[in-house]
Every structure is written in C-alpha cells, then in structure tokens.
CSV table of C-alpha atoms in Angstrom, one decimal:
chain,number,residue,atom,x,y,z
A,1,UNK,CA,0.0,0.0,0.0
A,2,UNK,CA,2.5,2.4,1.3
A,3,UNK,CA,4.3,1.3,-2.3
A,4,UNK,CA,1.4,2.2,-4.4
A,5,UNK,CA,1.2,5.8,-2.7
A,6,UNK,CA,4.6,6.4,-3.5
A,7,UNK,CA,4.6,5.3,-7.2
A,8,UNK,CA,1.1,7.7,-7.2
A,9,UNK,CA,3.4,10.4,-5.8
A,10,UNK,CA,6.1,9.8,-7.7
A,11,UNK,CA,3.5,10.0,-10.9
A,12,UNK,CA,2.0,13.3,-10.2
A,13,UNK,CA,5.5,15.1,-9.6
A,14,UNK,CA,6.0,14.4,-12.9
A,15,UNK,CA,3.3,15.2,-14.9
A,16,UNK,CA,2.3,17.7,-12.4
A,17,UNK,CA,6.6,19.5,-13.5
A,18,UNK,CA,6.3,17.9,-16.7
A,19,UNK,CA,7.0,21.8,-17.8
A,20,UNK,CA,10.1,22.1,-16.0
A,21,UNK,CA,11.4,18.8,-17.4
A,22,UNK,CA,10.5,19.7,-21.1
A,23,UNK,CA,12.1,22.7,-20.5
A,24,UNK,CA,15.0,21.6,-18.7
A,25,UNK,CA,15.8,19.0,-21.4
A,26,UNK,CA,15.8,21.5,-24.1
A,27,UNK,CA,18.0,23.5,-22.0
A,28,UNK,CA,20.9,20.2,-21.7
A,29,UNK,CA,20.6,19.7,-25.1
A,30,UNK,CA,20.9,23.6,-26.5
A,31,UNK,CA,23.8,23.4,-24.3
A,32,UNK,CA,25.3,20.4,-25.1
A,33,UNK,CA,24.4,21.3,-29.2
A,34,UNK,CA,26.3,24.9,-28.6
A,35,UNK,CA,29.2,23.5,-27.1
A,36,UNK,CA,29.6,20.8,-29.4
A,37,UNK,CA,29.2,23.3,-32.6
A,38,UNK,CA,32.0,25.5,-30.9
A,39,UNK,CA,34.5,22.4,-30.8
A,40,UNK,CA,32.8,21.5,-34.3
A,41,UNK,CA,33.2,25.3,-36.0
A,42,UNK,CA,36.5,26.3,-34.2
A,43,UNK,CA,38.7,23.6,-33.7
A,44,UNK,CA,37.5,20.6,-36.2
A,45,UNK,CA,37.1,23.2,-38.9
A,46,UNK,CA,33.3,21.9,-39.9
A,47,UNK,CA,30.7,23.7,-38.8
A,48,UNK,CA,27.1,22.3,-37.9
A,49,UNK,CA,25.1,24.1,-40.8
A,50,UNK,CA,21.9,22.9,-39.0
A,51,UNK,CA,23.2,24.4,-35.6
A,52,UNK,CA,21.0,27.3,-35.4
A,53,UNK,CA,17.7,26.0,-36.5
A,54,UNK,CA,17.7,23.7,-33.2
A,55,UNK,CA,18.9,26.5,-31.2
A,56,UNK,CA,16.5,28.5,-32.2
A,57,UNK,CA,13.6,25.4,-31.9
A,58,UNK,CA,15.2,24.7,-28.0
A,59,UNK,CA,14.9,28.7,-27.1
A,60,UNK,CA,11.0,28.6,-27.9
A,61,UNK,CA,10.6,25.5,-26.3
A,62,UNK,CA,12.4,26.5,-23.0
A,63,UNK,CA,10.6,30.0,-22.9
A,64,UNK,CA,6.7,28.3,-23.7
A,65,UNK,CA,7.5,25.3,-21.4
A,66,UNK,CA,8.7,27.5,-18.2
A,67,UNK,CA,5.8,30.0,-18.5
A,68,UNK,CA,3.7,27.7,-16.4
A,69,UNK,CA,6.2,26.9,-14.5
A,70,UNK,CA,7.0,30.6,-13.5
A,71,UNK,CA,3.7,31.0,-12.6
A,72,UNK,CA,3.3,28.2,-10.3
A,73,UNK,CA,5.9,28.7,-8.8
A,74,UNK,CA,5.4,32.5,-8.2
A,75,UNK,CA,8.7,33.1,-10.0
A,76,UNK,CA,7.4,36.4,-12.1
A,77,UNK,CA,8.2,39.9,-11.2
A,78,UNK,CA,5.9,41.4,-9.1
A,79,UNK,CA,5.8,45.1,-7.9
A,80,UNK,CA,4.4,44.9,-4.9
A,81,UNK,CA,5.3,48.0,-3.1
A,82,UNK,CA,2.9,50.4,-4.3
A,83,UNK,CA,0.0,47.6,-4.1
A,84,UNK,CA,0.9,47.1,-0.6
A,85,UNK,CA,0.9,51.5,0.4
A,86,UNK,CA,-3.4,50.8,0.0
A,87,UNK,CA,-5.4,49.6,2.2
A,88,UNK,CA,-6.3,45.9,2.7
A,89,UNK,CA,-9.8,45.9,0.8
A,90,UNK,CA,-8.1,48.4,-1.7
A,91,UNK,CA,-5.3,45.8,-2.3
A,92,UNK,CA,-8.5,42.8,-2.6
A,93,UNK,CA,-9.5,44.7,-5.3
A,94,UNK,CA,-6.8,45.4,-7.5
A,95,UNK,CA,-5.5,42.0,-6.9
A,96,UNK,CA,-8.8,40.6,-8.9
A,97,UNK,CA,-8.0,43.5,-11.4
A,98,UNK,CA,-4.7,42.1,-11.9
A,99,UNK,CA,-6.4,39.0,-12.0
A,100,UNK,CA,-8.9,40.0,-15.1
A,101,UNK,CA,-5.9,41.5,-16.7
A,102,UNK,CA,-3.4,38.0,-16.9
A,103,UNK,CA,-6.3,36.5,-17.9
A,104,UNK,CA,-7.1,38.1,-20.5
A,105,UNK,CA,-3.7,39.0,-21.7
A,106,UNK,CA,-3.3,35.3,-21.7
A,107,UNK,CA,-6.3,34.7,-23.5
A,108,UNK,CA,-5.6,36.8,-26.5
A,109,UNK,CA,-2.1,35.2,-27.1
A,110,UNK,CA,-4.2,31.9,-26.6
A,111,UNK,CA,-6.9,32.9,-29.0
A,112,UNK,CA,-3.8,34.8,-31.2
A,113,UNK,CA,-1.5,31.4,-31.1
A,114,UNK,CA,-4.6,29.2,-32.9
A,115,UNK,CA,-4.4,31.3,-36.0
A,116,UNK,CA,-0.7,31.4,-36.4
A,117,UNK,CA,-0.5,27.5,-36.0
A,118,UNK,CA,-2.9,27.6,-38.5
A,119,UNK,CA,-1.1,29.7,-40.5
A,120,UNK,CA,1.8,27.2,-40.5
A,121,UNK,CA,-0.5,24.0,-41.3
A,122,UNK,CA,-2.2,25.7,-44.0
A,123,UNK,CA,1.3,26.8,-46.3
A,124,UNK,CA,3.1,23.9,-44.9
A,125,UNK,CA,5.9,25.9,-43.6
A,126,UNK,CA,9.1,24.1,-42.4
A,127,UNK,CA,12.2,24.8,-41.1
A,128,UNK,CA,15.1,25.2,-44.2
A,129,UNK,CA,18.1,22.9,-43.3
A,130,UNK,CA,16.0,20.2,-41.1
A,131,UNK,CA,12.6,20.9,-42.5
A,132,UNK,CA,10.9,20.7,-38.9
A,133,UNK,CA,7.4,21.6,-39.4
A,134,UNK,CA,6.8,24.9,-38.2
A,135,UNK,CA,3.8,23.8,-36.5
A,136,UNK,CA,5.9,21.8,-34.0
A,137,UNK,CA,8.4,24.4,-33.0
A,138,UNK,CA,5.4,27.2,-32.5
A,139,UNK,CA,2.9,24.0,-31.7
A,140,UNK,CA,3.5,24.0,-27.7
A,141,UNK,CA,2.6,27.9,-27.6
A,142,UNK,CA,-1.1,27.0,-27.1
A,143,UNK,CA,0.0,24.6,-24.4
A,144,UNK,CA,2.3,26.6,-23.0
A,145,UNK,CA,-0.8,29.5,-22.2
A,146,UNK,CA,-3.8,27.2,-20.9
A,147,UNK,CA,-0.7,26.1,-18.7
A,148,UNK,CA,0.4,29.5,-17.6
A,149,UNK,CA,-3.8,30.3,-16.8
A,150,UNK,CA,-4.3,27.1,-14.4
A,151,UNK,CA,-1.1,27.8,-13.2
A,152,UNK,CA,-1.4,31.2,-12.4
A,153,UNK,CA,-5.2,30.6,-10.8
A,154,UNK,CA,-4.2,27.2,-9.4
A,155,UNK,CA,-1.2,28.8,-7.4
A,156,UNK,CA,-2.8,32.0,-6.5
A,157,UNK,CA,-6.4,30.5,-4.9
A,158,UNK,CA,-6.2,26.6,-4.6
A,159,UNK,CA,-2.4,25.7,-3.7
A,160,UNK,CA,-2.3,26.1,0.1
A,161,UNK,CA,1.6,25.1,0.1
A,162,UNK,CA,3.3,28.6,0.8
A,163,UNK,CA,1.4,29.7,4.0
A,164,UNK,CA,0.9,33.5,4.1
A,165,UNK,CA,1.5,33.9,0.0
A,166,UNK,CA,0.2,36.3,-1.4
C-alpha cells in the first residue's frame, strides 16, 4: 500500500513538473548542441550548418514550457510596493483586477496562437536545413498558455503550500 502511494506520488510530480522537465531538457541539449558546434566550428574546422535551427527550436521550447512553471511557482516579477501602500480591501480589489488583466492578456495570445499555428498547417511551412514543421516548433505555444492560466489561478487560490503567500 505504502508502495502504491509512493509510485502515485512519484506519478503526479511528474506530470504535475512535466513543464520544467520539457524545459530543462531542451535547455541540456541547446547546451550540449552549442558546445559541441563551438568544438565542431572552431577547432575541427566543420561547422554544424543545421546548428542554429535547433537552437532557435530549444529557445521557444524552453521559454513556452517555463511559463507555467514561473507562474506556479510565483517566480514572475511582481511590484508589490505600491500595491501594498493601500489599504487591505483596496489591495482585494486590485489583486482581482490584476487577475482579469493575466487572464485576458493570456487569453488573447491563446486565441492569437490558434491562427498562427494555423497559418503554418495551411502553407506547410518548415524549417530550411532540417525541415521541422513549423507547426511543432510554435505548436507547444497554445499549451504553454492554458498552462500559464491554471497555473497562475491554481497557485494563487487553490495551492495552500506557501502559508501566508500572497
């Protein structure tokens, strides 16, 4: 029993930082990629000509899959000091604005994202050296911002972890 509620555990860290590992794989292997096209470029004389195009995909994939992450973890900067100079009902209230604002913000990217992945199905679009479809390097936008929304809800009203947050 006491096996089985660890393996659950175990299960939802993951899925529940599946983010943070997308991200942080991309991250290893943009790294490891750079370094190894430095060595490849400067000292063995032959450059990766495809180099660039999986940078590039690894950057977009780093900054969409951490964008939930950042608001989970409340890792966004936040000016609080002028928020904080109101009163206590004031600062209720302009924390719900702030609220409506993300939201929305979020929304239209969301909404924005749809047409521009379908902008890439439609002509077929594809990376030039590797031909990735375009629609997988953009594809986890939409992801990433229905992530950053329950992320940014869930860690602001439900996630009782950080006694005294916000």
């Amino acid at each position: 029993m006491e096996n089985q509620m660890k393996k659950e555990n175990s299960l939802k860290n993951i899925l529940g930082n599946l983010d943070i590992i997308v991200a942080g794989v991309a991250l290893i292997v943009l790294i490891i990629l750079t370094f190894a096209g430095v060595v490849m470029r400067y000292i063995v004389g032959q450059p990766f000509t495809w180099l660039e195009e999986v940078q590039l995909f690894c950057m977009v994939w780093i900054v969409f899959a951490a964008g939930g992450a950042a608001f989970r973890t409340k890792s966004h900067v936040a000016i609080e000091m002028v928020v904080e100079m109101f009163p206590e009902g004031v600062q209720k209230i302009i924390s719900y604005v702030i609220d409506v604002v993300v939201f929305l913000v979020i929304a239209y990217l969301l909404y924005n994202s749809f047409g521009f992945i379908q902008m890439f199905m439609k002509n077929g679009r594809s990376s030039s050296m590797l031909k990735i479809p375009m629609t997988v390097q953009y594809g986890i936008a939409p992801v990433s911002y229905v992530l950053m929304i329950v992320s940014y809800f869930y860690s602001k009203y439900f996630d009782k972890s950080e006694e005294g947050g916000e």
